[in-house]
Coordinates of C-alpha atoms in Angstrom, one line a residue:
M1 CA 0.1 0.0 0.1
R2 CA 2.8 2.4 0.9
S3 CA 4.5 1.7 -2.4
A4 CA 1.2 2.5 -4.5
R5 CA 0.6 5.7 -2.6
R6 CA 4.2 7.0 -3.4
T7 CA 3.4 6.3 -7.0
A8 CA 0.2 8.4 -6.8
R9 CA 1.9 11.2 -5.0
G10 CA 5.3 11.4 -6.6
D11 CA 5.7 10.0 -10.2
T12 CA 4.9 12.0 -13.4
I13 CA 2.3 10.1 -15.4
G14 CA 3.9 8.2 -18.3
S15 CA 7.3 9.1 -17.4
P16 CA 10.0 6.3 -17.3
L17 CA 12.4 8.7 -15.2
A18 CA 10.7 9.8 -11.8
L19 CA 12.3 12.8 -10.3
P20 CA 14.3 12.1 -7.1
A21 CA 12.3 12.6 -4.0
A22 CA 14.4 15.4 -2.8
V23 CA 13.8 17.6 -5.9
S24 CA 11.4 20.3 -5.0
L25 CA 8.9 22.1 -7.3
S26 CA 11.2 25.2 -7.7
A27 CA 14.2 22.8 -8.6
C28 CA 12.1 21.2 -11.2
Q29 CA 11.4 24.7 -12.9
T30 CA 15.0 25.7 -12.9
A31 CA 16.2 23.3 -15.8
P32 CA 16.3 25.0 -19.2
V33 CA 13.3 25.1 -21.6
L34 CA 13.7 27.0 -24.9
G35 CA 13.2 30.7 -24.3
C36 CA 14.9 31.0 -21.0
E37 CA 18.2 30.6 -19.7
R38 CA 18.5 28.9 -16.3
A39 CA 21.0 26.7 -14.5
V40 CA 20.5 22.9 -14.7
P41 CA 19.9 21.3 -11.6
Q42 CA 22.1 18.3 -10.7
H43 CA 19.4 15.7 -11.3
L44 CA 19.3 16.7 -15.0
S45 CA 22.9 16.8 -15.5
S46 CA 25.1 14.4 -17.5
G47 CA 23.0 11.0 -17.8
N48 CA 19.5 12.8 -18.1
Q49 CA 20.7 15.4 -20.5
I50 CA 22.2 12.6 -22.6
W51 CA 18.7 10.8 -22.5
C52 CA 17.0 14.1 -23.5
K53 CA 19.1 14.4 -26.6
Q54 CA 18.5 10.7 -27.6
H55 CA 14.8 11.2 -27.1
Y56 CA 14.3 14.4 -28.6
R57 CA 13.7 12.9 -31.9
K58 CA 10.4 11.5 -30.8
M59 CA 9.1 15.2 -31.0
T60 CA 6.9 15.9 -34.1
H61 CA 5.0 19.1 -34.9
W62 CA 2.5 20.0 -37.5
F63 CA 2.0 23.5 -38.6
H64 CA -0.4 25.2 -41.0
R65 CA 1.1 27.2 -43.7
N66 CA -0.3 29.8 -46.2
P67 CA 1.3 30.1 -49.7
L68 CA 4.2 32.5 -50.3
K69 CA 3.4 35.8 -51.9
A70 CA 4.3 36.0 -55.7
T71 CA 5.5 38.9 -57.6
A72 CA 6.0 40.0 -61.1
P73 CA 9.6 40.4 -62.5
V74 CA 11.3 43.6 -62.0
S75 CA 14.0 44.6 -64.5
F76 CA 15.2 47.9 -62.9
N77 CA 16.2 48.9 -66.5
F78 CA 16.3 52.8 -66.2
Y79 CA 17.5 53.5 -69.7
G80 CA 18.6 57.0 -69.9
V81 CA 17.8 57.9 -66.3
A82 CA 21.0 55.9 -64.9
T83 CA 23.5 58.2 -66.5
T84 CA 26.9 56.6 -65.2
P85 CA 28.4 53.0 -65.0
A86 CA 28.1 53.2 -61.2
A87 CA 24.3 53.8 -61.4
T88 CA 23.9 51.1 -64.0
K89 CA 25.7 48.7 -62.0
I90 CA 23.4 49.5 -59.0
C91 CA 20.4 48.7 -61.3
N92 CA 21.9 45.4 -62.3
D93 CA 22.8 44.3 -58.7
L94 CA 19.2 45.0 -57.8
R95 CA 17.8 42.9 -60.5
L96 CA 20.2 40.0 -59.8
S97 CA 19.8 40.1 -56.1
R98 CA 16.0 40.1 -56.2
T99 CA 15.9 37.2 -58.6
R100 CA 18.3 35.3 -56.5
L101 CA 16.2 36.1 -53.3
L102 CA 13.0 34.8 -55.0
E103 CA 14.7 31.6 -56.2
L104 CA 15.7 31.0 -52.4
F105 CA 12.2 31.1 -51.3
T106 CA 11.6 27.9 -53.1
D107 CA 14.9 26.2 -52.8
S108 CA 14.5 23.4 -50.3
S109 CA 18.3 23.4 -49.6
C110 CA 18.2 27.0 -48.3
N111 CA 19.0 27.6 -44.8
P112 CA 18.8 30.8 -42.6
E113 CA 22.6 31.8 -43.3
M114 CA 21.8 31.5 -46.9
M115 CA 18.6 33.5 -46.6
K116 CA 20.2 36.2 -44.4
N117 CA 23.0 36.9 -46.9
A118 CA 20.6 37.2 -49.8
T119 CA 18.2 39.5 -47.8
D120 CA 21.0 41.7 -46.6
L121 CA 22.4 42.3 -49.9
Y122 CA 18.9 43.0 -51.7
F123 CA 17.5 45.1 -48.8
S124 CA 20.6 47.2 -48.6
L125 CA 20.6 48.0 -52.3
L126 CA 16.7 48.6 -52.1
Q127 CA 17.2 51.2 -49.3
G128 CA 18.7 53.4 -51.8
F129 CA 15.3 54.0 -53.3
I130 CA 14.0 54.9 -49.9
L131 CA 16.9 56.5 -47.9
S132 CA 19.1 59.4 -48.7
P133 CA 22.8 58.6 -48.7
D134 CA 23.5 61.9 -46.8
D135 CA 21.4 60.7 -43.7
S136 CA 18.8 63.4 -44.3
S137 CA 15.3 63.0 -43.5
Q138 CA 14.4 64.1 -47.0
E139 CA 12.5 61.5 -49.2
C140 CA 14.6 59.9 -51.7
K141 CA 13.7 61.1 -55.3
L142 CA 13.7 57.3 -56.4
R143 CA 11.1 56.1 -54.2
Y144 CA 8.2 56.3 -56.9
I145 CA 10.1 55.4 -60.0
Q146 CA 9.4 51.6 -60.2
N147 CA 6.1 49.6 -60.1
F148 CA 5.9 46.5 -58.0
K149 CA 3.2 43.9 -58.0
W150 CA 2.6 41.2 -55.1
T151 CA 0.0 38.8 -54.7
D152 CA -1.6 38.1 -51.2
T153 CA -1.3 34.8 -49.2
L154 CA -5.0 34.3 -49.0
Q155 CA -6.4 36.1 -52.0
G156 CA -5.2 34.1 -55.2
H157 CA -3.2 35.3 -58.1
V158 CA -4.5 38.8 -58.6
P159 CA -1.8 41.1 -57.4
S160 CA -1.9 44.5 -55.5
A161 CA 0.3 47.0 -57.5
Q162 CA 2.0 50.2 -56.2
Q163 CA 4.6 52.5 -57.5
D164 CA 6.5 52.7 -54.3
A165 CA 9.7 51.2 -53.1
V166 CA 8.4 50.9 -49.7
F167 CA 5.7 48.5 -50.8
E168 CA 8.4 46.4 -52.4
L169 CA 10.3 46.5 -49.0
V170 CA 7.4 45.5 -47.0
S171 CA 6.0 43.0 -49.4
M172 CA 9.6 41.0 -49.8
G173 CA 10.1 41.3 -46.0
F174 CA 6.6 39.6 -45.6
N175 CA 8.0 36.8 -47.8
V176 CA 11.2 36.4 -45.8
A177 CA 9.2 36.2 -42.6
L178 CA 7.1 33.6 -44.4
W179 CA 10.0 31.7 -45.5
Y180 CA 11.3 31.5 -41.7
T181 CA 8.0 29.8 -40.9
K182 CA 8.0 27.5 -43.7
Y183 CA 11.7 26.5 -42.8
A184 CA 10.6 26.0 -39.3
S185 CA 7.9 23.8 -40.5
R186 CA 10.1 21.6 -42.6
L187 CA 12.5 21.1 -39.9
A188 CA 9.5 20.5 -37.2
G189 CA 7.9 17.9 -39.4
K190 CA 10.9 15.5 -39.4
E191 CA 10.8 12.1 -37.6
D192 CA 14.2 12.4 -36.3
I193 CA 14.5 15.9 -35.2
T194 CA 17.5 16.4 -33.2
E195 CA 17.9 19.0 -30.2
D196 CA 19.8 21.5 -32.4
E197 CA 17.2 21.4 -35.1
A198 CA 14.4 22.0 -32.3
K199 CA 16.2 25.1 -31.4
D200 CA 16.4 26.1 -35.0
V201 CA 12.6 25.7 -35.3
H202 CA 12.1 27.9 -32.1
R203 CA 14.7 30.7 -33.3
S204 CA 13.3 30.6 -36.8
L205 CA 9.6 31.3 -35.5
K206 CA 10.8 34.0 -33.4
I207 CA 12.6 35.7 -36.2
A208 CA 9.5 35.5 -38.2
A209 CA 7.5 37.0 -35.5
G210 CA 10.1 39.9 -35.3
I211 CA 10.1 40.7 -38.9
F212 CA 6.4 40.8 -39.1
K213 CA 6.3 43.1 -36.1
H214 CA 8.8 45.4 -37.5
L215 CA 7.1 45.8 -40.8
K216 CA 3.7 46.6 -39.0
E217 CA 5.3 49.2 -36.6
S218 CA 7.9 50.7 -38.8
H219 CA 7.2 50.6 -42.4
I220 CA 3.7 49.8 -43.4
P221 CA 2.6 53.0 -41.8
K222 CA 4.8 54.7 -44.5
L223 CA 3.0 53.7 -47.4
I224 CA 1.0 56.3 -49.3
T225 CA -1.6 54.1 -50.5
P226 CA -3.9 52.7 -47.9
V227 CA -3.6 48.9 -47.3
E228 CA -6.8 47.1 -48.6
K229 CA -9.0 45.1 -46.3
G230 CA -8.2 41.7 -46.1
R231 CA -4.7 42.0 -47.7
D232 CA -1.5 40.7 -46.2
L233 CA -0.3 44.2 -44.9
E234 CA -3.5 44.7 -43.2
A235 CA -3.1 44.7 -39.3
R236 CA -5.5 41.9 -38.6
L237 CA -3.4 39.6 -40.7
I238 CA 0.0 40.8 -39.6
D239 CA -1.2 40.4 -35.9
S240 CA -2.4 36.9 -36.6
Y241 CA 0.8 35.9 -38.1
I242 CA 2.8 37.3 -35.2
I243 CA 0.6 35.4 -32.6
Q244 CA 0.7 32.3 -34.5
C245 CA 4.6 32.4 -34.6
Q246 CA 4.8 32.9 -30.8
A247 CA 2.2 30.1 -30.3
E248 CA 4.1 27.8 -32.6
A249 CA 7.5 28.4 -31.0
Q250 CA 6.0 27.8 -27.6
E251 CA 4.8 24.3 -29.0
V252 CA 8.5 23.7 -29.2
T253 CA 9.2 24.8 -25.7
I254 CA 6.2 22.6 -24.3
A255 CA 7.8 19.5 -26.2
R256 CA 11.2 20.4 -24.7
A257 CA 9.6 20.7 -21.1
I258 CA 7.8 17.3 -21.5
E259 CA 11.2 15.6 -22.8
L260 CA 13.2 17.1 -19.9
K261 CA 10.5 15.9 -17.5
H262 CA 9.6 19.3 -16.1
N263 CA 7.0 19.8 -13.5
P264 CA 3.5 19.0 -14.9
G265 CA 2.3 22.4 -13.2
L266 CA 5.0 24.3 -15.6
I267 CA 3.8 22.2 -18.8
A268 CA 0.1 22.9 -17.9
A269 CA 0.9 26.7 -17.7
L270 CA 2.8 26.8 -21.0
A271 CA 0.1 24.8 -22.8
Y272 CA -2.6 27.0 -21.4
E273 CA -0.7 30.0 -22.5
T274 CA -0.1 28.7 -25.9
A275 CA -3.9 27.8 -26.2
N276 CA -4.8 31.5 -25.5
F277 CA -2.4 32.6 -28.2
Y278 CA -4.1 30.5 -30.8
Q279 CA -7.4 31.7 -29.6
K280 CA -6.4 35.2 -29.7
A281 CA -5.1 34.8 -33.4
D282 CA -8.3 33.4 -34.3
Q283 CA -10.5 36.1 -33.0
T284 CA -8.1 38.6 -34.8
L285 CA -9.1 36.9 -38.1
S286 CA -12.8 36.5 -37.2
S287 CA -13.9 39.4 -39.2
L288 CA -12.4 38.3 -42.4
D289 CA -14.2 36.6 -45.3
P290 CA -14.2 32.9 -44.5
T291 CA -13.8 32.1 -48.1
Y292 CA -10.2 33.1 -47.7
A293 CA -9.6 32.7 -44.0
G294 CA -11.7 29.7 -43.2
K295 CA -9.0 26.9 -43.3
W296 CA -6.6 28.9 -41.5
R297 CA -9.2 29.5 -38.6
K298 CA -9.9 25.9 -38.7
Y299 CA -6.1 25.2 -37.7
L300 CA -6.2 28.0 -35.0
N301 CA -9.4 26.5 -33.4
L302 CA -7.9 23.0 -33.7
K303 CA -4.6 24.0 -31.9
T304 CA -6.7 26.0 -29.3
C305 CA -8.5 23.0 -28.5
F306 CA -5.5 20.6 -28.6
Y307 CA -3.5 22.7 -26.2
M308 CA -6.5 23.0 -23.6
A309 CA -6.4 19.3 -23.8
Y310 CA -2.9 19.4 -22.9
A311 CA -3.2 22.1 -20.1
Y312 CA -6.0 20.0 -18.5
C313 CA -4.0 16.8 -18.8
Y314 CA -1.0 18.1 -17.0
H315 CA -3.0 20.1 -14.5
G316 CA -4.8 16.8 -13.6
Q317 CA -1.2 15.3 -12.9
T318 CA -0.5 18.3 -10.7
L319 CA -3.8 17.7 -8.8
L320 CA -2.9 14.0 -8.4
A321 CA 0.5 14.8 -7.1
S322 CA -1.2 16.9 -4.4
D323 CA -3.5 14.1 -3.3
K324 CA -6.6 15.7 -5.2
C325 CA -7.4 12.7 -7.1
G326 CA -11.3 13.4 -7.6
E327 CA -10.4 16.9 -9.0
A328 CA -7.5 15.3 -11.1
I329 CA -10.2 13.0 -12.6
R330 CA -12.5 15.9 -13.5
S331 CA -9.6 17.7 -15.1
L332 CA -8.6 14.6 -17.1
Q333 CA -12.3 14.2 -18.3
E334 CA -12.1 18.0 -19.4
S335 CA -9.1 17.2 -21.3
E336 CA -11.0 14.3 -23.1
K337 CA -13.6 16.6 -24.1
F338 CA -11.3 19.2 -25.6
F339 CA -9.2 16.5 -27.3
A340 CA -12.5 15.2 -28.9
K341 CA -13.3 18.7 -30.2
A342 CA -9.9 18.9 -31.7
E343 CA -10.4 15.6 -33.4
A344 CA -13.5 16.8 -35.0
L345 CA -11.9 20.1 -36.1
C346 CA -9.1 17.9 -37.7
K347 CA -11.8 16.3 -39.8
E348 CA -13.4 19.8 -40.7
Y349 CA -10.0 21.4 -41.4
G350 CA -9.2 18.5 -44.0
E351 CA -12.6 19.2 -45.5
T352 CA -12.3 22.9 -45.6
K353 CA -11.3 24.5 -49.1
G354 CA -8.9 27.5 -49.0
P355 CA -5.4 28.5 -49.3
G356 CA -2.7 26.6 -47.1
T357 CA -1.5 23.2 -45.8
T358 CA -2.9 20.0 -47.2
A359 CA -2.8 17.5 -44.2
K360 CA -4.6 14.9 -42.0
P361 CA -3.7 16.2 -38.6
S362 CA -5.4 13.5 -36.7
G363 CA -3.3 11.1 -38.0
H364 CA -0.1 12.9 -37.1
L365 CA 2.1 11.6 -34.4
F366 CA 1.8 14.6 -32.3
F367 CA -2.0 14.2 -32.2
R368 CA -2.1 10.4 -31.3
K369 CA 0.6 10.7 -28.5
L370 CA -1.5 13.1 -26.7
G371 CA -4.8 11.0 -27.0
S372 CA -2.7 8.0 -25.4
L373 CA -1.5 10.2 -22.8
I374 CA -4.9 11.4 -21.7
K375 CA -6.5 8.0 -21.8
N376 CA -3.5 6.4 -19.7
T377 CA -3.5 9.3 -17.1
L378 CA -7.3 9.1 -16.6
E379 CA -7.2 5.4 -16.2
K380 CA -4.4 5.6 -13.6
C381 CA -6.3 8.4 -11.7
Q382 CA -9.6 6.4 -11.7
R383 CA -7.3 3.2 -10.4
E384 CA -5.8 5.4 -7.6
N385 CA -9.1 6.9 -6.6
G386 CA -10.8 3.4 -6.4
F387 CA -7.8 1.9 -4.5
I388 CA -6.5 4.7 -2.3
Y389 CA -8.4 8.0 -2.3
F390 CA -12.2 7.4 -2.6
Q391 CA -12.8 11.0 -3.6
K392 CA -15.9 12.4 -5.2
V393 CA -15.5 13.7 -8.6
P394 CA -16.5 17.4 -8.9
A395 CA -19.3 18.2 -11.4
E396 CA -17.5 21.3 -12.5
A397 CA -14.1 21.2 -14.1
P398 CA -11.3 23.1 -12.3
Q399 CA -10.7 26.6 -13.4
L400 CA -7.3 27.1 -15.1
E401 CA -5.7 30.1 -13.8
L402 CA -2.4 29.0 -14.8
K403 CA 0.5 31.7 -15.7
A404 CA 4.0 30.4 -17.1
N405 CA 6.8 32.1 -15.6
Y406 CA 9.4 30.4 -17.8
G407 CA 9.6 29.7 -21.6
L408 CA 7.1 32.4 -22.9
V409 CA 8.1 33.5 -26.4
E410 CA 8.8 37.1 -27.6
P411 CA 9.6 38.1 -31.1
V412 CA 13.3 38.7 -32.2
P413 CA 13.9 42.2 -32.7
F414 CA 14.5 42.8 -36.5
E415 CA 16.0 45.9 -38.5
F416 CA 16.6 46.0 -42.2
P417 CA 20.5 46.4 -43.1
A418 CA 22.1 49.8 -43.6
L419 CA 22.3 51.3 -47.0
N420 CA 24.7 49.6 -49.4
A421 CA 28.0 51.1 -49.8
H422 CA 27.5 51.6 -53.3
W423 CA 24.9 54.3 -52.5
T424 CA 26.7 57.4 -52.4
P425 CA 25.5 61.0 -52.9
E426 CA 27.3 60.9 -56.4
A427 CA 25.5 57.5 -57.2
L428 CA 22.2 59.1 -56.4
A429 CA 22.8 62.1 -58.3
A430 CA 23.7 59.9 -61.4
F431 CA 19.8 59.2 -61.9
D432 CA 18.3 62.0 -63.8
L433 CA 14.6 61.7 -63.6
T434 CA 14.1 64.3 -66.0
K435 CA 15.1 61.8 -68.8
R436 CA 12.4 59.4 -68.0
P437 CA 10.2 58.5 -71.0
K438 CA 6.9 60.6 -71.2
D439 CA 4.9 57.6 -72.2
D440 CA 5.4 55.5 -68.9
T441 CA 4.8 51.9 -69.6
T442 CA 5.3 50.8 -66.0
K443 CA 1.8 51.9 -65.0
P444 CA 0.2 49.2 -62.9
K445 CA -2.2 46.6 -64.2
P446 CA -3.9 45.5 -61.1
D447 CA -6.0 42.9 -62.9
E448 CA -3.1 40.9 -64.4
E449 CA -2.5 37.7 -62.7
V450 CA 1.1 36.9 -61.4
K451 CA 2.2 33.3 -61.6
P452 CA 2.4 31.5 -58.0
L453 CA 5.6 30.5 -56.7
K454 CA 6.3 26.7 -57.2
E455 CA 7.0 25.8 -53.5
P456 CA 8.8 22.3 -52.8
D457 CA 6.6 19.6 -51.6
I458 CA 7.6 18.1 -48.1
K459 CA 7.0 14.5 -48.1
P460 CA 5.3 13.0 -45.2
Q461 CA 7.6 11.3 -42.6
K462 CA 7.0 7.9 -41.5
D463 CA 4.1 8.2 -39.0
S464 CA 3.5 11.9 -39.6
G465 CA 0.3 11.5 -41.6
C466 CA 0.6 14.7 -43.5
H467 CA 2.6 17.1 -45.9
I468 CA 3.2 20.6 -45.8
S469 CA 2.8 22.7 -49.0

């Protein structure tokens, strides 16, 4: 009987490694989860850290992704306007660096270092159309010389067009942020993900959130033409992308906390905060046309329910460890309800038409593992209650008033690179706008379709049950 009682009070459900009895709750919370730097307690050093690295490959994630933005080609051929070889070279470098960056968006071998080098080069050159090389606050005379056309992630192949270099800056920057989310998705979907790769997923999502945030706060307000409702650069969509990146990064934090056998109370709090992130992102999109945003919102609803199920599951473990077995059972029953809702939403997600991922999330390993965990934890609580505690199961589910003090994700601050060294006052002066053709053939044609980018398919991993487009 004493042995059974110790199990009810001490062990983490489903854990092959119980924490030493001398380890307190505060000690459990000091081991590092992604997003915070803390000392590793003695019980997690050496052998257990090796165990963690070996078992990190059990982590799998599935993320919804909208398509990349597509754009019309830009030649930067300003014949007659660029009056010196130095000015012509800047135009050629702009064309080549833009083409290279667009190629990398769909190159499955591209990594963050390659992406950063390409973006730094193009944006440093493009800044010469926006900033004055003499550091004055005066608007650059080249800002409105070129027309740019970009599609939106939700609204098909008919582009928005603006003759404004700031529009190009924010549109290309938006695509760079999307690339980081897709890179994270490719890594996260691997069956044998390593700890270093998990950190790359976490970092990439924070970088993406930082780019979106910087565009929203510092550059989109500078556009002369107001952003159309429902377009990518509108506040509702930008905010949803930021929040989704934060939520998905916290999923990685939660997986790491589980693998490191952190205290169930910390895991429950992180899961609850993550569910709230997803709910907030969904609410932000609620006033958009469901024709465009319906599939995306199904994903956000699904993840909200999924992480509420996680929160109630691990909260139940916390209650059991505190000898509140009746309340633990009720918490696990609530977890079952949210998991059933998530399962129904998985089916609805698969049946919903619209931009984004093609997947069967209910068949994904991340989904099936939670279902087994809830079932096994509830059965254990019921056995313990019938054998030891004999407590009444409350009619009402416990209120989750959980606040995570560790592992919460904030966007990584982002800034565009400085003006390229080729942009000198002399180089800018070499562009003579009086020599522009009177019959300007660069006028925008907003009804002209732009071909979508051919994004690489990601083949489903064993047991993953999905592929990400």
